[in-house]
């Protein structure tokens, strides 16, 4: 198994870089009000009629929608990305939409492996186009959880959090972003978002980027592999080319070049470890109650 590398710098500002490395995320102002308006209009112009629940544009079967969303979000993001970042390459822009309803919840998870994490870090810039509240699908993240274990992640690979998903929730930090504010988060951070129970569709843009020299890498497992996972090299266009998101995501990837099997011991977070690293539940719970009083 690989060990965590010293992260290659991508933030221009050292304080942001250090905070990102320590916590696995940072929050910064990102879109102007005009950009928020332009992106909201773009979404309503493009979006397929049948969207329900949790619906990222990368899951859409409509390649035209995926591609236009990707091109336009990248274009509009560029100004703010250049303000904060250096030595990066943008991989994909997408909308992540939560229509009102209980089925729009997203479980506790880490995002799939997309780069070779023995050298590089994959980062999402997640920006809501409306103010977030405790009822409209606010994002929550477990600070520092990107450094609990080096992992290979994919829809068929058991997660490190599988046995403590519910116990993790009181320790999550709730990110009450305003429209146009961004959280930059390491893809391997443990995160969660509850259902959108408001009356309004929650639209987010998510722009995925990494260090300019990073190679694209995904992982796949099935039970015949035992304690090994199969790695695949992918093109940088993987996120828009991959047709399996949201459909046959549990099948072996149909694109990319197999690099063969590598050892993986499927680490697990235990309740004791959670308590040791994040403290007893009472403190985060109190914090959550205070947060909800002021929101
Ligand atoms: O948009 C959200 O609410 C959650 C997004 C998320 O967790 C993801 O895409 O991995």
Short mmCIF file of C-alpha atoms and ligand atoms in Angstrom, two decimals:
data_model
loop_
_atom_site.label_atom_id
_atom_site.label_comp_id
_atom_site.label_asym_id
_atom_site.label_seq_id
_atom_site.Cartn_x
_atom_site.Cartn_y
_atom_site.Cartn_z
CA UNK A 1 0.00 0.00 0.00
CA UNK A 2 1.25 3.50 -0.69
CA UNK A 3 2.03 6.06 2.01
CA UNK A 4 0.76 9.65 1.90
CA UNK A 5 3.13 11.91 -0.03
CA UNK A 6 4.03 15.47 0.89
CA UNK A 7 1.32 17.31 -1.02
CA UNK A 8 2.48 19.22 -4.10
CA UNK A 9 1.41 22.83 -3.67
CA UNK A 10 -1.56 24.01 -5.68
CA UNK A 11 -2.66 27.03 -3.60
CA UNK A 12 -0.91 30.34 -4.20
CA UNK A 13 -1.44 31.29 -0.55
CA UNK A 14 0.56 29.26 2.00
CA UNK A 15 -2.05 29.70 4.74
CA UNK A 16 -4.74 28.19 2.50
CA UNK A 17 -2.36 25.42 1.45
CA UNK A 18 -1.51 24.55 5.08
CA UNK A 19 -5.11 24.65 6.20
CA UNK A 20 -6.17 22.46 3.27
CA UNK A 21 -3.44 19.92 4.05
CA UNK A 22 -4.37 19.82 7.73
CA UNK A 23 -8.17 19.70 7.54
CA UNK A 24 -8.75 18.34 4.04
CA UNK A 25 -10.82 21.37 3.07
CA UNK A 26 -10.88 25.18 2.99
CA UNK A 27 -13.75 27.64 2.47
CA UNK A 28 -13.24 30.81 0.37
CA UNK A 29 -15.33 33.37 -1.58
CA UNK A 30 -15.50 32.14 -5.19
CA UNK A 31 -18.17 33.29 -7.67
CA UNK A 32 -19.32 36.89 -8.09
CA UNK A 33 -23.12 37.46 -7.92
CA UNK A 34 -23.06 37.83 -11.74
CA UNK A 35 -21.35 34.43 -12.13
CA UNK A 36 -23.89 32.82 -9.77
CA UNK A 37 -26.69 34.27 -11.93
CA UNK A 38 -25.07 33.13 -15.19
CA UNK A 39 -24.57 29.58 -13.87
CA UNK A 40 -28.10 29.37 -12.49
CA UNK A 41 -29.49 30.44 -15.88
CA UNK A 42 -27.22 27.95 -17.62
CA UNK A 43 -28.49 25.14 -15.42
CA UNK A 44 -32.15 25.94 -16.12
CA UNK A 45 -31.41 26.20 -19.85
CA UNK A 46 -29.66 22.82 -19.99
CA UNK A 47 -31.03 20.51 -17.37
CA UNK A 48 -32.93 17.36 -18.38
CA UNK A 49 -36.60 17.35 -17.40
CA UNK A 50 -36.54 14.02 -15.57
CA UNK A 51 -34.20 14.95 -12.73
CA UNK A 52 -35.20 13.64 -9.33
CA UNK A 53 -33.44 13.30 -6.00
CA UNK A 54 -29.65 13.60 -6.13
CA UNK A 55 -28.50 14.26 -9.67
CA UNK A 56 -24.97 15.18 -10.78
CA UNK A 57 -24.66 16.10 -14.46
CA UNK A 58 -21.83 13.52 -14.69
CA UNK A 59 -24.56 10.86 -14.10
CA UNK A 60 -26.60 12.04 -17.08
CA UNK A 61 -26.92 9.74 -20.09
CA UNK A 62 -27.05 12.87 -22.22
CA UNK A 63 -23.45 13.46 -23.31
CA UNK A 64 -24.40 16.85 -24.77
CA UNK A 65 -25.60 18.03 -21.33
CA UNK A 66 -22.46 16.65 -19.65
CA UNK A 67 -20.19 18.32 -22.18
CA UNK A 68 -21.84 21.75 -22.24
CA UNK A 69 -22.04 21.82 -18.42
CA UNK A 70 -18.35 20.87 -18.30
CA UNK A 71 -17.23 23.52 -20.84
CA UNK A 72 -19.28 26.35 -19.38
CA UNK A 73 -18.54 25.68 -15.71
CA UNK A 74 -14.81 25.47 -16.46
CA UNK A 75 -14.99 28.73 -18.38
CA UNK A 76 -16.79 30.59 -15.60
CA UNK A 77 -14.61 29.05 -12.85
CA UNK A 78 -11.37 30.05 -14.47
CA UNK A 79 -11.25 33.58 -13.05
CA UNK A 80 -11.53 32.46 -9.42
CA UNK A 81 -9.37 29.36 -9.92
CA UNK A 82 -6.52 31.54 -11.21
CA UNK A 83 -6.93 33.77 -8.18
CA UNK A 84 -6.34 30.90 -5.74
CA UNK A 85 -4.40 28.24 -7.60
CA UNK A 86 -1.12 27.52 -9.34
CA UNK A 87 0.27 24.47 -11.16
CA UNK A 88 -3.14 22.89 -11.54
CA UNK A 89 -5.18 21.35 -14.30
CA UNK A 90 -8.96 21.38 -14.40
CA UNK A 91 -10.47 18.01 -15.12
CA UNK A 92 -14.21 18.49 -15.09
CA UNK A 93 -16.98 20.94 -14.31
CA UNK A 94 -20.40 19.57 -13.36
CA UNK A 95 -23.68 20.50 -11.73
CA UNK A 96 -24.71 18.59 -8.62
CA UNK A 97 -28.40 19.01 -8.07
CA UNK A 98 -30.68 18.05 -5.21
CA UNK A 99 -34.36 18.24 -6.00
CA UNK A 100 -36.58 18.55 -2.93
CA UNK A 101 -37.43 15.17 -1.41
CA UNK A 102 -36.10 12.59 1.05
CA UNK A 103 -34.45 10.57 -1.76
CA UNK A 104 -31.95 13.41 -2.36
CA UNK A 105 -29.80 12.49 0.69
CA UNK A 106 -26.21 11.43 0.00
CA UNK A 107 -24.74 8.89 2.43
CA UNK A 108 -21.48 9.24 4.40
CA UNK A 109 -18.73 8.48 1.87
CA UNK A 110 -15.38 9.34 0.30
CA UNK A 111 -15.25 10.06 -3.44
CA UNK A 112 -13.79 7.48 -5.79
CA UNK A 113 -10.05 7.47 -6.41
CA UNK A 114 -9.31 9.52 -9.53
CA UNK A 115 -5.58 10.20 -9.36
CA UNK A 116 -2.49 8.32 -8.28
CA UNK A 117 -2.67 9.30 -4.58
CA UNK A 118 0.84 8.07 -3.86
CA UNK A 119 1.89 11.33 -5.56
CA UNK A 120 -1.10 13.59 -6.13
CA UNK A 121 -4.32 14.90 -4.63
CA UNK A 122 -7.70 15.17 -6.34
CA UNK A 123 -9.67 18.24 -5.27
CA UNK A 124 -13.30 19.30 -5.70
CA UNK A 125 -14.38 22.93 -5.72
CA UNK A 126 -17.96 22.62 -4.53
CA UNK A 127 -19.96 25.86 -4.82
CA UNK A 128 -23.69 26.24 -4.08
CA UNK A 129 -25.67 28.70 -6.20
CA UNK A 130 -28.07 29.33 -3.31
CA UNK A 131 -27.40 29.97 0.40
CA UNK A 132 -27.26 26.70 2.31
CA UNK A 133 -29.40 26.05 5.35
CA UNK A 134 -29.81 23.03 7.55
CA UNK A 135 -32.70 21.78 5.41
CA UNK A 136 -31.57 22.24 1.81
CA UNK A 137 -28.75 19.72 1.42
CA UNK A 138 -25.83 21.42 3.16
CA UNK A 139 -22.45 19.65 2.86
CA UNK A 140 -20.80 18.22 5.98
CA UNK A 141 -17.20 17.02 6.24
CA UNK A 142 -15.08 15.18 8.81
CA UNK A 143 -11.98 17.37 9.34
CA UNK A 144 -8.69 15.53 8.83
CA UNK A 145 -10.35 12.30 7.65
CA UNK A 146 -8.44 12.45 4.35
CA UNK A 147 -5.39 11.35 6.36
CA UNK A 148 -6.86 8.51 8.41
CA UNK A 149 -5.77 5.83 5.92
CA UNK A 150 -4.36 5.72 2.40
CA UNK A 151 -7.21 4.15 0.42
CA UNK A 152 -8.35 2.88 -2.93
CA UNK A 153 -11.94 3.95 -3.45
CA UNK A 154 -14.64 3.04 -5.92
CA UNK A 155 -18.31 2.04 -5.87
CA UNK A 156 -17.53 -1.66 -5.36
CA UNK A 157 -14.73 -1.19 -2.82
CA UNK A 158 -15.75 -1.42 0.87
CA UNK A 159 -15.24 1.95 2.59
CA UNK A 160 -13.15 2.69 5.67
CA UNK A 161 -16.26 4.25 7.25
CA UNK A 162 -18.70 1.39 6.55
CA UNK A 163 -18.94 0.24 10.17
CA UNK A 164 -19.18 3.71 11.75
CA UNK A 165 -21.24 5.73 9.26
CA UNK A 166 -23.84 6.76 11.82
CA UNK A 167 -21.29 7.39 14.59
CA UNK A 168 -19.39 9.72 12.26
CA UNK A 169 -22.34 12.08 11.77
CA UNK A 170 -22.10 14.00 15.09
CA UNK A 171 -18.43 14.75 14.34
CA UNK A 172 -19.05 16.29 10.93
CA UNK A 173 -18.50 19.98 10.38
CA UNK A 174 -21.51 21.56 8.66
CA UNK A 175 -20.50 23.97 5.90
CA UNK A 176 -23.18 26.64 5.75
CA UNK A 177 -21.90 28.28 2.59
CA UNK A 178 -23.52 31.32 1.02
CA UNK A 179 -24.31 31.35 -2.72
CA UNK A 180 -20.99 31.69 -4.56
CA UNK A 181 -18.80 30.61 -1.62
CA UNK A 182 -16.63 27.53 -2.26
CA UNK A 183 -15.35 24.65 -0.27
CA UNK A 184 -12.22 23.15 -1.81
CA UNK A 185 -12.13 19.59 -0.50
CA UNK A 186 -9.77 16.67 -0.85
CA UNK A 187 -11.72 13.93 -2.60
CA UNK A 188 -10.67 11.45 0.03
CA UNK A 189 -12.28 13.37 2.88
CA UNK A 190 -15.28 11.71 4.51
CA UNK A 191 -18.36 13.78 3.73
CA UNK A 192 -22.12 13.66 3.71
CA UNK A 193 -25.13 15.72 2.75
CA UNK A 194 -28.63 15.31 4.05
CA UNK A 195 -31.76 15.43 1.91
CA UNK A 196 -33.02 18.70 0.49
CA UNK A 197 -36.28 19.15 2.39
CA UNK A 198 -36.81 22.76 1.31
CA UNK A 199 -39.09 23.86 -1.53
CA UNK A 200 -36.23 24.97 -3.77
CA UNK A 201 -33.90 22.95 -6.00
CA UNK A 202 -30.35 23.06 -4.61
CA UNK A 203 -27.87 23.59 -7.43
CA UNK A 204 -24.13 23.30 -6.89
CA UNK A 205 -21.27 23.49 -9.35
CA UNK A 206 -18.47 21.06 -8.72
CA UNK A 207 -15.15 21.57 -10.48
CA UNK A 208 -12.65 18.82 -10.16
CA UNK A 209 -8.95 19.65 -10.47
CA UNK A 210 -5.57 18.26 -9.58
CA UNK A 211 -1.87 19.07 -9.88
CA UNK A 212 -0.83 19.72 -13.48
CA UNK A 213 1.46 16.64 -13.53
CA UNK A 214 -1.05 14.18 -12.07
CA UNK A 215 -1.97 10.98 -13.85
CA UNK A 216 -5.54 9.79 -13.79
CA UNK A 217 -6.14 6.52 -11.98
CA UNK A 218 -9.26 4.62 -10.85
CA UNK A 219 -9.74 1.46 -8.77
CA UNK A 220 -12.12 -1.50 -9.04
CA UNK A 221 -12.78 -4.54 -6.83
CA UNK A 222 -14.92 -7.63 -6.93
CA UNK A 223 -14.96 -10.39 -4.35
CA UNK A 224 -12.91 -12.78 -6.53
CA UNK A 225 -9.97 -10.40 -6.09
CA UNK A 226 -9.75 -11.03 -2.31
CA UNK A 227 -7.27 -8.59 -0.76
CA UNK A 228 -6.37 -6.90 -4.04
CA UNK A 229 -7.86 -4.16 -6.20
CA UNK A 230 -7.48 -3.58 -9.93
CA UNK A 231 -6.12 -0.19 -10.98
CA UNK A 232 -6.82 1.52 -14.32
CA UNK A 233 -5.02 4.35 -16.04
CA UNK A 234 -7.51 6.79 -17.53
CA UNK A 235 -7.44 9.76 -19.85
CA UNK A 236 -7.98 13.21 -18.31
CA UNK A 237 -11.35 13.26 -20.11
CA UNK A 238 -12.51 10.29 -17.98
CA UNK A 239 -15.13 12.26 -16.03
CA UNK A 240 -17.07 13.27 -19.14
CA UNK A 241 -16.32 10.09 -21.17
CA UNK A 242 -17.28 7.57 -18.50
CA UNK A 243 -20.83 6.33 -19.19
CA UNK A 244 -21.14 4.10 -16.10
CA UNK A 245 -21.80 6.72 -13.39
CA UNK A 246 -25.34 6.36 -12.09
CA UNK A 247 -26.03 3.29 -14.29
CA UNK A 248 -23.76 0.23 -14.27
CA UNK A 249 -21.26 1.76 -11.86
CA UNK A 250 -20.69 -1.62 -10.15
CA UNK A 251 -19.40 -3.24 -13.36
CA UNK A 252 -15.72 -3.43 -14.25
CA UNK A 253 -14.73 -0.12 -15.92
CA UNK A 254 -15.24 -0.35 -19.67
CA UNK A 255 -12.71 2.36 -20.51
CA UNK A 256 -9.04 2.82 -19.53
CA UNK A 257 -6.00 0.57 -19.40
CA UNK A 258 -5.78 -2.05 -16.65
CA UNK A 259 -2.58 -1.84 -14.61
CA UNK A 260 -3.35 -5.19 -12.95
CA UNK A 261 -4.01 -6.08 -9.32
CA UNK A 262 -2.34 -4.49 -6.30
CA UNK A 263 -2.53 -5.44 -2.61
CA UNK A 264 -5.10 -3.70 -0.44
CA UNK A 265 -6.03 -4.59 3.14
CA UNK A 266 -9.39 -2.75 3.33
CA UNK A 267 -8.73 -0.71 6.49
CA UNK A 268 -11.68 0.16 8.73
CA UNK A 269 -12.28 3.02 11.16
CA UNK A 270 -13.29 1.57 14.52
CA UNK A 271 -15.60 3.30 17.05
CA UNK A 272 -12.63 3.52 19.46
CA UNK A 273 -10.47 5.21 16.85
CA UNK A 274 -13.25 7.65 16.02
CA UNK A 275 -13.54 8.58 19.69
CA UNK A 276 -9.78 8.86 20.11
CA UNK A 277 -9.32 11.14 17.08
CA UNK A 278 -12.52 13.19 17.27
CA UNK A 279 -13.35 13.08 20.97
CA UNK A 280 -16.52 12.13 22.67
CA UNK A 281 -19.76 12.85 20.91
CA UNK A 282 -21.08 15.38 23.40
CA UNK A 283 -18.87 18.22 22.22
CA UNK A 284 -19.66 18.05 18.50
CA UNK A 285 -23.30 17.48 19.35
CA UNK A 286 -23.39 20.68 21.41
CA UNK A 287 -21.72 22.48 18.55
CA UNK A 288 -24.34 21.12 16.16
CA UNK A 289 -27.17 22.25 18.45
CA UNK A 290 -25.70 25.75 18.63
CA UNK A 291 -25.27 25.78 14.86
CA UNK A 292 -28.88 24.85 14.37
CA UNK A 293 -30.04 27.56 16.78
CA UNK A 294 -28.28 30.23 14.76
CA UNK A 295 -29.31 29.02 11.30
O1 LIG B 1 -23.69 17.71 -3.53
C1 LIG B 1 -23.79 17.08 -2.49
O2 LIG B 1 -24.69 17.29 -1.68
C2 LIG B 1 -22.83 16.01 -2.14
C3 LIG B 1 -21.87 15.78 -3.22
C4 LIG B 1 -21.02 14.63 -2.93
O3 LIG B 1 -20.90 14.20 -1.83
C5 LIG B 1 -20.29 14.02 -4.00
O4 LIG B 1 -20.56 14.33 -5.17
O5 LIG B 1 -19.46 13.18 -3.70
#
